[in-house]
Amino acid sequence: MWGVIKSVLAAFFGVQKEGQRRQDFEQGRPVPFLVAGVLMALVLVGLVALVAVLASR
Amino acid sequence: MAMNPGSKPVLQHSTATAGGMAEAHPAPPSGLLRWLLTTNHKEIGSLYLIFSLVMFFIGGIFAMVVRAELFQPGLQLVQPEFFNQMTTMHGLIMVFAAVMPAFTGLANWMIPLQIGAPDMALPRLNNFSFWLLPVAFTLLLSTLFMPGGGPNFGWTFYAPLSTTYGPPSTTFFILSLHIAGISSILGAINIIATILNMRAPGMRMMDMPLFVWTWLITSFLLIAVMPVLAGVITMMLMDINFGTSFFDAAGGGDPVLFQHLFWFFGHPEVYIMILPAFGIVSAIIPTFARKRLFGYASMVYATAAIAILSFLVWAHHMFVVGLPLVAELFFMYCTMLIAVPTGVKVFNWITTLFRGSISFEPPMLFALAFVVLFTIGGFSGLMLAIAPADFQYHDTYFVVAHFHYVLVPGAVFAIMAGVYYWLPKWTGHYPNERLAQWHFWLSVVGVNLTFFPMHFAGLAGMPRRIPDYALQFADFNLVSSLGAFLFGASQLLFVAVVVLCVRGGRRAPAQAWDYAEDLEWSVPSPAPLHTFDTPPTFERPAH
Amino acid sequence: MRTLLVLLAGGGLLAGSLQTALANGWNMPVGVTELSGEIYSLHMIIFWICVAIGVVVFGVMFYSLFRFRRSKGAKAANFHENTLVEVIWTAIPLLILVGMAVPATATLKKMYDASDADLDVMIIGQQWRWRYDYLGEGVAMTSNLATPRTQIRGDEPIDASANYLLEVDEPLVLPVGQKVRFLFTSDDVIHSWWVPELAIKQDTVPGFINENWVRIDEPGIYRGQCAELCGVDHAFMPIVVRAVEEEEFEAWLASRREAAEEEAMGIDREWQMSELMERGEQVYGSVCVSCHQQEGTGNPPAFPALAGNEQLLSDADWHTSTVINGVSGAAMPAFRNTLNPVEIAAVVTYTRNAWGNDTGDSVQPSEVAERLSD
């Protein structure tokens, strides 16, 4: 679970170690990554929106 | 091939299997019917490319009319009414009929070759997608000859200028966009089906060339946003013909709703026109730097990040329309964020060049110009993202300069780079190098003369879409117009190079560029009508 | 390494000459309000950030292109990733952007605070003119392009001493030092009211009201243009703001109020044909001419001809009511709120008797006033 989140975070940041990526692609199943990716995209939108709301006060 | 051991895929299939088995395919019908009925990805790719080249010149002529009128202050050649039709048609034709079909043409030709597939997944649909386009754009161009003239409300066709106040031909314009939209959606479905199902055995997603990756992501963008465009133009259709008031404030509608819907389509559309360009450049730079692309995985991630963020930034086109403060901040932050993955791409290309072994064939020249000039367009984009400053930039020539930098020396240069890169594969001949160099240098000078002064004109206060301007903008416009004529004329050289290359020239081997990596270079040049009847076996490079 | 230095020096030289060029009227104006100055500095900060990034990125790029040419025997290295470098070049732009977002947010918040204004001015976009209404002051006016159409068409040379295309008949007069709140709306399509020196650009959206505000520091004349494509004459609806000292503004406002009252009194008296024709020609020239043309020929089908128009000639009643109420679903706006009864009567009389429309009949301001009160 934590490994999936770490890998998705790395993908969001855009940088991942080649070894880790290889391992994810060879051993992981795609569905957890997709779910985590979609959820974290929503979290990102929420975070930016939160910052915008706080900044506008 | 032998000079770069251990750094590229090993292709385990011979040219004999690639070119063979022609007898298994029925003979194509002859004459015009052959082109009308073809289901071959290479022929359809060629049709797309030829169509887009013709449209590039038609849209270009419209641009020349605009630049000629703006050559000096006062109205000399055309009336404002016709001028507005020219700016509108120039935008619509270049976006929907030149740049998008060009990329689709390249996708048709190259995606099956790059993933080792015999054809597109849905060949008949492919034929249909293409033939919708001439219908759509003949209809669109015919509106110019209708009473009241063609669309005159800008390529963004903001309501209510395009609804309550639009010319009678607007309904035809809507139908033509619908048809073009269907074509794009079908094309995108086809590309996704091909990439997901028809890769050579052994080729996984993270082994695909970046052109394939960028087109996969672009296809998802197309499927996501083209229906939104279809929705918004249908609402226009209802407002115009059936008495609804979606965008008419007098009936309780909201003109700003139009802009939200349009830009929810429009901003991803911008990336639809640039992501495949990233893919092409990511193929060309490693080839001529003779060094593997730096950061392949981060390129893929960056493309995906750009695609996701492209859905979150639409309202940066609407900073002065009267959005609430929170919305301005949200869209400003998201827009600034999108600069990060874009920057990563540029850094990756440049690091690929670093400590390479670089040569400057025509495709490389265009790819390098792309990196520099697209980055300049990216810089002005970063400036435009700063919402307070956008109150000064918005709807001025600064914006015109910005999006032409990303679309002309951006998307168009990448298409030309791709054409020069793959012409040997398509025709079996190298393009004439001397002519191609002339084309390159004249284009680079022309494009910068045209668009660089527009930054200054915009900052000095010149709004966009005006047929006549105050005297302080005269010098900028004079230079821009001269540059535009130079750029326009030098594109005739491009046609000359392509025609000459089809008819003859220095023979190209299968591996036309010595370091080129991908599967397309394993089939003979010119590529036979049917390739990869037997799937090749793909093996990852050893590390 | 020496090449890199040369490239950097070249970049510096380029930046220097850019600086000179930008100082000479090629750049965004600093403007005459506190906020326009802030916007200008944001613009320059982000510009120099871009220049700096550009010098580094293009420096490395051209250094590589020059240094690692195959024709000079360069051999390709074999690296294709480096996590540390990638982390650094993702993180640095992120930090720069956060640094940029902070001042931008601060400025934006000030721009959005239109509270406690000393004066409210309603700005209404119309195809293709601006209407200004000093709310609560009883003064309103329409501002039209003053550059002669003959110069635009090229029938006579452009007067280089006048501000070609940036001259209006009625500038918007504003007091300096006071906080003026603008309320924006439109009668037809979306326009955008833009004066660069005031750093205000705001869309006028039909059916909706936007706000923005300004406090001008220096008296002067500030010019701008409509920034949103709004139809045929989008290029021909400039904006001129005349900023004056507060006393002068009050005096101007008073004289305007007086003139408006005077004209209101004229409604009740009988007007001579020649008076109506003279006033009507003025009104036609500022309000009608952009669509219906100098000679009343119009621009069909959107803008019908008035000269020889059968319906117009035969039906004075319909003619007057069309001017008052506009034509729904077409480009013709309603003038009931923008023109006063004298102006409506005069322009109807004028169009019934100009360019061979010799009906000989006239419409009196009192008749129009009666219809307006219905």
PDB file of N, CA and C in Angstrom, chain C residues 240-319:
ATOM      1  N   VAL C 240     -11.125  57.075 -23.928  1.00  0.00           N
ATOM      2  CA  VAL C 240     -10.235  58.139 -23.477  1.00  0.00           C
ATOM      3  C   VAL C 240     -10.676  58.549 -22.082  1.00  0.00           C
ATOM      4  N   VAL C 241      -9.722  58.556 -21.157  1.00  0.00           N
ATOM      5  CA  VAL C 241      -9.999  58.989 -19.788  1.00  0.00           C
ATOM      6  C   VAL C 241      -9.251  60.294 -19.566  1.00  0.00           C
ATOM      7  N   ARG C 242      -9.991  61.318 -19.108  1.00  0.00           N
ATOM      8  CA  ARG C 242      -9.334  62.581 -18.757  1.00  0.00           C
ATOM      9  C   ARG C 242      -9.366  62.695 -17.243  1.00  0.00           C
ATOM     10  N   ALA C 243      -8.187  62.580 -16.614  1.00  0.00           N
ATOM     11  CA  ALA C 243      -8.113  62.659 -15.153  1.00  0.00           C
ATOM     12  C   ALA C 243      -7.787  64.088 -14.767  1.00  0.00           C
ATOM     13  N   VAL C 244      -8.641  64.680 -13.911  1.00  0.00           N
ATOM     14  CA  VAL C 244      -8.450  66.082 -13.526  1.00  0.00           C
ATOM     15  C   VAL C 244      -8.475  66.192 -12.005  1.00  0.00           C
ATOM     16  N   GLU C 245      -8.036  67.372 -11.513  1.00  0.00           N
ATOM     17  CA  GLU C 245      -8.080  67.611 -10.066  1.00  0.00           C
ATOM     18  C   GLU C 245      -9.534  67.592  -9.593  1.00  0.00           C
ATOM     19  N   GLU C 246      -9.698  67.377  -8.301  1.00  0.00           N
ATOM     20  CA  GLU C 246     -11.035  67.163  -7.774  1.00  0.00           C
ATOM     21  C   GLU C 246     -11.965  68.356  -8.005  1.00  0.00           C
ATOM     22  N   GLU C 247     -11.445  69.602  -7.792  1.00  0.00           N
ATOM     23  CA  GLU C 247     -12.312  70.775  -7.956  1.00  0.00           C
ATOM     24  C   GLU C 247     -12.771  70.879  -9.401  1.00  0.00           C
ATOM     25  N   GLU C 248     -11.812  70.645 -10.305  1.00  0.00           N
ATOM     26  CA  GLU C 248     -12.158  70.750 -11.722  1.00  0.00           C
ATOM     27  C   GLU C 248     -13.225  69.719 -12.061  1.00  0.00           C
ATOM     28  N   PHE C 249     -13.098  68.538 -11.458  1.00  0.00           N
ATOM     29  CA  PHE C 249     -14.066  67.476 -11.716  1.00  0.00           C
ATOM     30  C   PHE C 249     -15.455  67.886 -11.241  1.00  0.00           C
ATOM     31  N   GLU C 250     -15.497  68.450 -10.014  1.00  0.00           N
ATOM     32  CA  GLU C 250     -16.795  68.864  -9.473  1.00  0.00           C
ATOM     33  C   GLU C 250     -17.418  69.927 -10.377  1.00  0.00           C
ATOM     34  N   ALA C 251     -16.611  70.874 -10.840  1.00  0.00           N
ATOM     35  CA  ALA C 251     -17.114  71.943 -11.709  1.00  0.00           C
ATOM     36  C   ALA C 251     -17.655  71.344 -13.005  1.00  0.00           C
ATOM     37  N   TRP C 252     -16.901  70.388 -13.561  1.00  0.00           N
ATOM     38  CA  TRP C 252     -17.317  69.748 -14.809  1.00  0.00           C
ATOM     39  C   TRP C 252     -18.648  69.019 -14.612  1.00  0.00           C
ATOM     40  N   LEU C 253     -18.733  68.322 -13.489  1.00  0.00           N
ATOM     41  CA  LEU C 253     -19.935  67.547 -13.197  1.00  0.00           C
ATOM     42  C   LEU C 253     -21.146  68.488 -13.103  1.00  0.00           C
ATOM     43  N   ALA C 254     -20.944  69.628 -12.423  1.00  0.00           N
ATOM     44  CA  ALA C 254     -22.033  70.589 -12.252  1.00  0.00           C
ATOM     45  C   ALA C 254     -22.480  71.139 -13.601  1.00  0.00           C
ATOM     46  N   SER C 255     -21.514  71.472 -14.461  1.00  0.00           N
ATOM     47  CA  SER C 255     -21.885  72.046 -15.763  1.00  0.00           C
ATOM     48  C   SER C 255     -22.637  71.018 -16.593  1.00  0.00           C
ATOM     49  N   ARG C 256     -22.254  69.753 -16.477  1.00  0.00           N
ATOM     50  CA  ARG C 256     -22.935  68.698 -17.208  1.00  0.00           C
ATOM     51  C   ARG C 256     -24.369  68.529 -16.740  1.00  0.00           C
ATOM     52  N   ARG C 257     -24.516  68.607 -15.410  1.00  0.00           N
ATOM     53  CA  ARG C 257     -25.846  68.434 -14.837  1.00  0.00           C
ATOM     54  C   ARG C 257     -26.755  69.551 -15.333  1.00  0.00           C
ATOM     55  N   GLU C 258     -26.192  70.770 -15.381  1.00  0.00           N
ATOM     56  CA  GLU C 258     -26.942  71.922 -15.840  1.00  0.00           C
ATOM     57  C   GLU C 258     -27.380  71.740 -17.290  1.00  0.00           C
ATOM     58  N   ALA C 259     -26.432  71.310 -18.123  1.00  0.00           N
ATOM     59  CA  ALA C 259     -26.734  71.137 -19.549  1.00  0.00           C
ATOM     60  C   ALA C 259     -27.828  70.090 -19.744  1.00  0.00           C
ATOM     61  N   ALA C 260     -27.770  69.032 -18.933  1.00  0.00           N
ATOM     62  CA  ALA C 260     -28.772  67.966 -19.048  1.00  0.00           C
ATOM     63  C   ALA C 260     -30.148  68.509 -18.675  1.00  0.00           C
ATOM     64  N   GLU C 261     -30.163  69.356 -17.602  1.00  0.00           N
ATOM     65  CA  GLU C 261     -31.443  69.934 -17.183  1.00  0.00           C
ATOM     66  C   GLU C 261     -31.999  70.850 -18.265  1.00  0.00           C
ATOM     67  N   GLU C 262     -31.090  71.604 -18.860  1.00  0.00           N
ATOM     68  CA  GLU C 262     -31.510  72.532 -19.912  1.00  0.00           C
ATOM     69  C   GLU C 262     -32.159  71.781 -21.066  1.00  0.00           C
ATOM     70  N   GLU C 263     -31.506  70.693 -21.467  1.00  0.00           N
ATOM     71  CA  GLU C 263     -32.057  69.938 -22.593  1.00  0.00           C
ATOM     72  C   GLU C 263     -33.392  69.304 -22.200  1.00  0.00           C
ATOM     73  N   ALA C 264     -33.506  68.905 -20.935  1.00  0.00           N
ATOM     74  CA  ALA C 264     -34.756  68.306 -20.472  1.00  0.00           C
ATOM     75  C   ALA C 264     -35.898  69.311 -20.580  1.00  0.00           C
ATOM     76  N   MET C 265     -35.568  70.604 -20.318  1.00  0.00           N
ATOM     77  CA  MET C 265     -36.590  71.626 -20.430  1.00  0.00           C
ATOM     78  C   MET C 265     -37.040  71.788 -21.873  1.00  0.00           C
ATOM     79  N   GLY C 266     -36.122  71.531 -22.803  1.00  0.00           N
ATOM     80  CA  GLY C 266     -36.438  71.702 -24.228  1.00  0.00           C
ATOM     81  C   GLY C 266     -37.459  70.696 -24.728  1.00  0.00           C
ATOM     82  N   ILE C 267     -37.742  69.691 -23.943  1.00  0.00           N
ATOM     83  CA  ILE C 267     -38.665  68.657 -24.397  1.00  0.00           C
ATOM     84  C   ILE C 267     -40.046  69.240 -24.669  1.00  0.00           C
ATOM     85  N   ASP C 268     -40.438  70.197 -23.831  1.00  0.00           N
ATOM     86  CA  ASP C 268     -41.815  70.656 -23.899  1.00  0.00           C
ATOM     87  C   ASP C 268     -42.071  71.655 -25.026  1.00  0.00           C
ATOM     88  N   ARG C 269     -41.025  72.283 -25.531  1.00  0.00           N
ATOM     89  CA  ARG C 269     -41.301  73.302 -26.542  1.00  0.00           C
ATOM     90  C   ARG C 269     -41.359  72.705 -27.944  1.00  0.00           C
ATOM     91  N   GLU C 270     -41.938  73.469 -28.828  1.00  0.00           N
ATOM     92  CA  GLU C 270     -42.028  73.072 -30.233  1.00  0.00           C
ATOM     93  C   GLU C 270     -40.678  73.325 -30.895  1.00  0.00           C
ATOM     94  N   TRP C 271     -40.092  72.296 -31.570  1.00  0.00           N
ATOM     95  CA  TRP C 271     -38.791  72.462 -32.222  1.00  0.00           C
ATOM     96  C   TRP C 271     -38.992  72.730 -33.704  1.00  0.00           C
ATOM     97  N   GLN C 272     -38.130  73.616 -34.250  1.00  0.00           N
ATOM     98  CA  GLN C 272     -38.138  73.893 -35.687  1.00  0.00           C
ATOM     99  C   GLN C 272     -37.539  72.710 -36.441  1.00  0.00           C
ATOM    100  N   MET C 273     -38.005  72.510 -37.675  1.00  0.00           N
ATOM    101  CA  MET C 273     -37.444  71.471 -38.542  1.00  0.00           C
ATOM    102  C   MET C 273     -35.924  71.598 -38.641  1.00  0.00           C
ATOM    103  N   SER C 274     -35.437  72.843 -38.855  1.00  0.00           N
ATOM    104  CA  SER C 274     -33.994  73.017 -39.085  1.00  0.00           C
ATOM    105  C   SER C 274     -33.204  72.680 -37.820  1.00  0.00           C
ATOM    106  N   GLU C 275     -33.759  73.016 -36.659  1.00  0.00           N
ATOM    107  CA  GLU C 275     -33.090  72.682 -35.395  1.00  0.00           C
ATOM    108  C   GLU C 275     -32.968  71.162 -35.257  1.00  0.00           C
ATOM    109  N   LEU C 276     -34.119  70.500 -35.532  1.00  0.00           N
ATOM    110  CA  LEU C 276     -34.129  69.042 -35.389  1.00  0.00           C
ATOM    111  C   LEU C 276     -33.133  68.395 -36.349  1.00  0.00           C
ATOM    112  N   MET C 277     -33.116  68.905 -37.584  1.00  0.00           N
ATOM    113  CA  MET C 277     -32.202  68.327 -38.593  1.00  0.00           C
ATOM    114  C   MET C 277     -30.750  68.501 -38.150  1.00  0.00           C
ATOM    115  N   GLU C 278     -30.440  69.660 -37.609  1.00  0.00           N
ATOM    116  CA  GLU C 278     -29.050  69.933 -37.218  1.00  0.00           C
ATOM    117  C   GLU C 278     -28.618  69.018 -36.065  1.00  0.00           C
ATOM    118  N   ARG C 279     -29.495  68.948 -35.043  1.00  0.00           N
ATOM    119  CA  ARG C 279     -29.197  68.094 -33.888  1.00  0.00           C
ATOM    120  C   ARG C 279     -29.185  66.618 -34.325  1.00  0.00           C
ATOM    121  N   GLY C 280     -30.119  66.260 -35.216  1.00  0.00           N
ATOM    122  CA  GLY C 280     -30.237  64.882 -35.678  1.00  0.00           C
ATOM    123  C   GLY C 280     -28.999  64.433 -36.434  1.00  0.00           C
ATOM    124  N   GLU C 281     -28.418  65.320 -37.220  1.00  0.00           N
ATOM    125  CA  GLU C 281     -27.220  64.956 -37.967  1.00  0.00           C
ATOM    126  C   GLU C 281     -26.073  64.631 -37.004  1.00  0.00           C
ATOM    127  N   GLN C 282     -25.987  65.441 -35.929  1.00  0.00           N
ATOM    128  CA  GLN C 282     -24.970  65.174 -34.883  1.00  0.00           C
ATOM    129  C   GLN C 282     -25.148  63.779 -34.284  1.00  0.00           C
ATOM    130  N   VAL C 283     -26.407  63.531 -33.879  1.00  0.00           N
ATOM    131  CA  VAL C 283     -26.678  62.251 -33.219  1.00  0.00           C
ATOM    132  C   VAL C 283     -26.393  61.098 -34.175  1.00  0.00           C
ATOM    133  N   TYR C 284     -26.878  61.237 -35.411  1.00  0.00           N
ATOM    134  CA  TYR C 284     -26.655  60.189 -36.400  1.00  0.00           C
ATOM    135  C   TYR C 284     -25.162  59.911 -36.554  1.00  0.00           C
ATOM    136  N   GLY C 285     -24.397  61.014 -36.630  1.00  0.00           N
ATOM    137  CA  GLY C 285     -22.955  60.887 -36.854  1.00  0.00           C
ATOM    138  C   GLY C 285     -22.252  60.170 -35.711  1.00  0.00           C
ATOM    139  N   SER C 286     -22.785  60.264 -34.488  1.00  0.00           N
ATOM    140  CA  SER C 286     -22.063  59.599 -33.400  1.00  0.00           C
ATOM    141  C   SER C 286     -22.650  58.220 -33.090  1.00  0.00           C
ATOM    142  N   VAL C 287     -23.961  58.046 -33.267  1.00  0.00           N
ATOM    143  CA  VAL C 287     -24.569  56.813 -32.791  1.00  0.00           C
ATOM    144  C   VAL C 287     -24.893  55.821 -33.910  1.00  0.00           C
ATOM    145  N   CYS C 288     -25.380  56.316 -35.051  1.00  0.00           N
ATOM    146  CA  CYS C 288     -25.946  55.416 -36.062  1.00  0.00           C
ATOM    147  C   CYS C 288     -24.970  55.039 -37.166  1.00  0.00           C
ATOM    148  N   VAL C 289     -23.997  55.946 -37.371  1.00  0.00           N
ATOM    149  CA  VAL C 289     -23.234  55.882 -38.618  1.00  0.00           C
ATOM    150  C   VAL C 289     -22.432  54.590 -38.771  1.00  0.00           C
ATOM    151  N   SER C 290     -21.990  53.995 -37.632  1.00  0.00           N
ATOM    152  CA  SER C 290     -21.087  52.849 -37.779  1.00  0.00           C
ATOM    153  C   SER C 290     -21.794  51.663 -38.430  1.00  0.00           C
ATOM    154  N   CYS C 291     -23.110  51.531 -38.227  1.00  0.00           N
ATOM    155  CA  CYS C 291     -23.832  50.442 -38.903  1.00  0.00           C
ATOM    156  C   CYS C 291     -24.518  50.917 -40.172  1.00  0.00           C
ATOM    157  N   HIS C 292     -25.256  52.031 -40.049  1.00  0.00           N
ATOM    158  CA  HIS C 292     -26.116  52.414 -41.180  1.00  0.00           C
ATOM    159  C   HIS C 292     -25.385  53.274 -42.208  1.00  0.00           C
ATOM    160  N   GLN C 293     -24.144  53.616 -41.931  1.00  0.00           N
ATOM    161  CA  GLN C 293     -23.259  54.312 -42.855  1.00  0.00           C
ATOM    162  C   GLN C 293     -23.629  55.776 -43.082  1.00  0.00           C
ATOM    163  N   GLN C 294     -22.614  56.547 -43.500  1.00  0.00           N
ATOM    164  CA  GLN C 294     -22.749  57.986 -43.706  1.00  0.00           C
ATOM    165  C   GLN C 294     -23.927  58.321 -44.618  1.00  0.00           C
ATOM    166  N   GLU C 295     -24.099  57.573 -45.702  1.00  0.00           N
ATOM    167  CA  GLU C 295     -25.144  57.897 -46.677  1.00  0.00           C
ATOM    168  C   GLU C 295     -26.408  57.064 -46.456  1.00  0.00           C
ATOM    169  N   GLY C 296     -26.532  56.455 -45.297  1.00  0.00           N
ATOM    170  CA  GLY C 296     -27.748  55.694 -45.000  1.00  0.00           C
ATOM    171  C   GLY C 296     -27.891  54.417 -45.802  1.00  0.00           C
ATOM    172  N   THR C 297     -26.777  53.940 -46.376  1.00  0.00           N
ATOM    173  CA  THR C 297     -26.861  52.757 -47.234  1.00  0.00           C
ATOM    174  C   THR C 297     -26.845  51.459 -46.431  1.00  0.00           C
ATOM    175  N   GLY C 298     -26.460  51.544 -45.147  1.00  0.00           N
ATOM    176  CA  GLY C 298     -26.424  50.345 -44.315  1.00  0.00           C
ATOM    177  C   GLY C 298     -25.396  49.353 -44.801  1.00  0.00           C
ATOM    178  N   ASN C 299     -25.528  48.120 -44.328  1.00  0.00           N
ATOM    179  CA  ASN C 299     -24.603  47.053 -44.704  1.00  0.00           C
ATOM    180  C   ASN C 299     -25.388  45.750 -44.615  1.00  0.00           C
ATOM    181  N   PRO C 300     -26.352  45.552 -45.580  1.00  0.00           N
ATOM    182  CA  PRO C 300     -27.263  44.418 -45.481  1.00  0.00           C
ATOM    183  C   PRO C 300     -26.494  43.092 -45.530  1.00  0.00           C
ATOM    184  N   PRO C 301     -26.988  41.965 -44.972  1.00  0.00           N
ATOM    185  CA  PRO C 301     -28.323  41.890 -44.359  1.00  0.00           C
ATOM    186  C   PRO C 301     -28.358  42.307 -42.887  1.00  0.00           C
ATOM    187  N   ALA C 302     -27.199  42.374 -42.222  1.00  0.00           N
ATOM    188  CA  ALA C 302     -27.227  42.644 -40.786  1.00  0.00           C
ATOM    189  C   ALA C 302     -27.735  44.060 -40.503  1.00  0.00           C
ATOM    190  N   PHE C 303     -27.289  45.017 -41.328  1.00  0.00           N
ATOM    191  CA  PHE C 303     -27.627  46.414 -41.064  1.00  0.00           C
ATOM    192  C   PHE C 303     -28.373  46.984 -42.264  1.00  0.00           C
ATOM    193  N   PRO C 304     -29.719  47.044 -42.211  1.00  0.00           N
ATOM    194  CA  PRO C 304     -30.488  47.462 -43.382  1.00  0.00           C
ATOM    195  C   PRO C 304     -30.225  48.924 -43.756  1.00  0.00           C
ATOM    196  N   ALA C 305     -30.455  49.232 -45.037  1.00  0.00           N
ATOM    197  CA  ALA C 305     -30.320  50.603 -45.521  1.00  0.00           C
ATOM    198  C   ALA C 305     -31.466  51.441 -44.967  1.00  0.00           C
ATOM    199  N   LEU C 306     -31.177  52.707 -44.681  1.00  0.00           N
ATOM    200  CA  LEU C 306     -32.235  53.624 -44.245  1.00  0.00           C
ATOM    201  C   LEU C 306     -32.693  54.484 -45.415  1.00  0.00           C
ATOM    202  N   ALA C 307     -31.746  54.854 -46.295  1.00  0.00           N
ATOM    203  CA  ALA C 307     -32.096  55.658 -47.470  1.00  0.00           C
ATOM    204  C   ALA C 307     -33.026  54.828 -48.354  1.00  0.00           C
ATOM    205  N   GLY C 308     -34.214  55.369 -48.639  1.00  0.00           N
ATOM    206  CA  GLY C 308     -35.154  54.676 -49.521  1.00  0.00           C
ATOM    207  C   GLY C 308     -35.807  53.463 -48.878  1.00  0.00           C
ATOM    208  N   ASN C 309     -35.717  53.330 -47.558  1.00  0.00           N
ATOM    209  CA  ASN C 309     -36.317  52.185 -46.869  1.00  0.00           C
ATOM    210  C   ASN C 309     -37.841  52.361 -46.823  1.00  0.00           C
ATOM    211  N   GLU C 310     -38.567  51.458 -47.516  1.00  0.00           N
ATOM    212  CA  GLU C 310     -40.016  51.618 -47.693  1.00  0.00           C
ATOM    213  C   GLU C 310     -40.757  51.722 -46.359  1.00  0.00           C
ATOM    214  N   GLN C 311     -40.443  50.774 -45.459  1.00  0.00           N
ATOM    215  CA  GLN C 311     -41.164  50.725 -44.188  1.00  0.00           C
ATOM    216  C   GLN C 311     -40.947  51.998 -43.384  1.00  0.00           C
ATOM    217  N   LEU C 312     -39.703  52.460 -43.399  1.00  0.00           N
ATOM    218  CA  LEU C 312     -39.346  53.661 -42.662  1.00  0.00           C
ATOM    219  C   LEU C 312     -40.095  54.873 -43.231  1.00  0.00           C
ATOM    220  N   LEU C 313     -40.144  54.959 -44.561  1.00  0.00           N
ATOM    221  CA  LEU C 313     -40.756  56.120 -45.198  1.00  0.00           C
ATOM    222  C   LEU C 313     -42.265  56.155 -44.954  1.00  0.00           C
ATOM    223  N   SER C 314     -42.875  54.970 -44.918  1.00  0.00           N
ATOM    224  CA  SER C 314     -44.326  54.957 -44.850  1.00  0.00           C
ATOM    225  C   SER C 314     -44.859  55.016 -43.418  1.00  0.00           C
ATOM    226  N   ASP C 315     -44.048  54.706 -42.447  1.00  0.00           N
ATOM    227  CA  ASP C 315     -44.581  54.530 -41.096  1.00  0.00           C
ATOM    228  C   ASP C 315     -43.710  55.231 -40.049  1.00  0.00           C
ATOM    229  N   ALA C 316     -44.007  56.481 -39.754  1.00  0.00           N
ATOM    230  CA  ALA C 316     -43.210  57.261 -38.803  1.00  0.00           C
ATOM    231  C   ALA C 316     -43.311  56.685 -37.389  1.00  0.00           C
ATOM    232  N   ASP C 317     -44.462  56.135 -37.089  1.00  0.00           N
ATOM    233  CA  ASP C 317     -44.702  55.540 -35.781  1.00  0.00           C
ATOM    234  C   ASP C 317     -43.773  54.361 -35.515  1.00  0.00           C
ATOM    235  N   TRP C 318     -43.745  53.459 -36.515  1.00  0.00           N
ATOM    236  CA  TRP C 318     -42.872  52.291 -36.429  1.00  0.00           C
ATOM    237  C   TRP C 318     -41.421  52.726 -36.317  1.00  0.00           C
ATOM    238  N   HIS C 319     -41.074  53.734 -37.104  1.00  0.00           N
ATOM    239  CA  HIS C 319     -39.712  54.254 -37.134  1.00  0.00           C
ATOM    240  C   HIS C 319     -39.292  54.721 -35.724  1.00  0.00           C
TER     241      HIS C 319
END
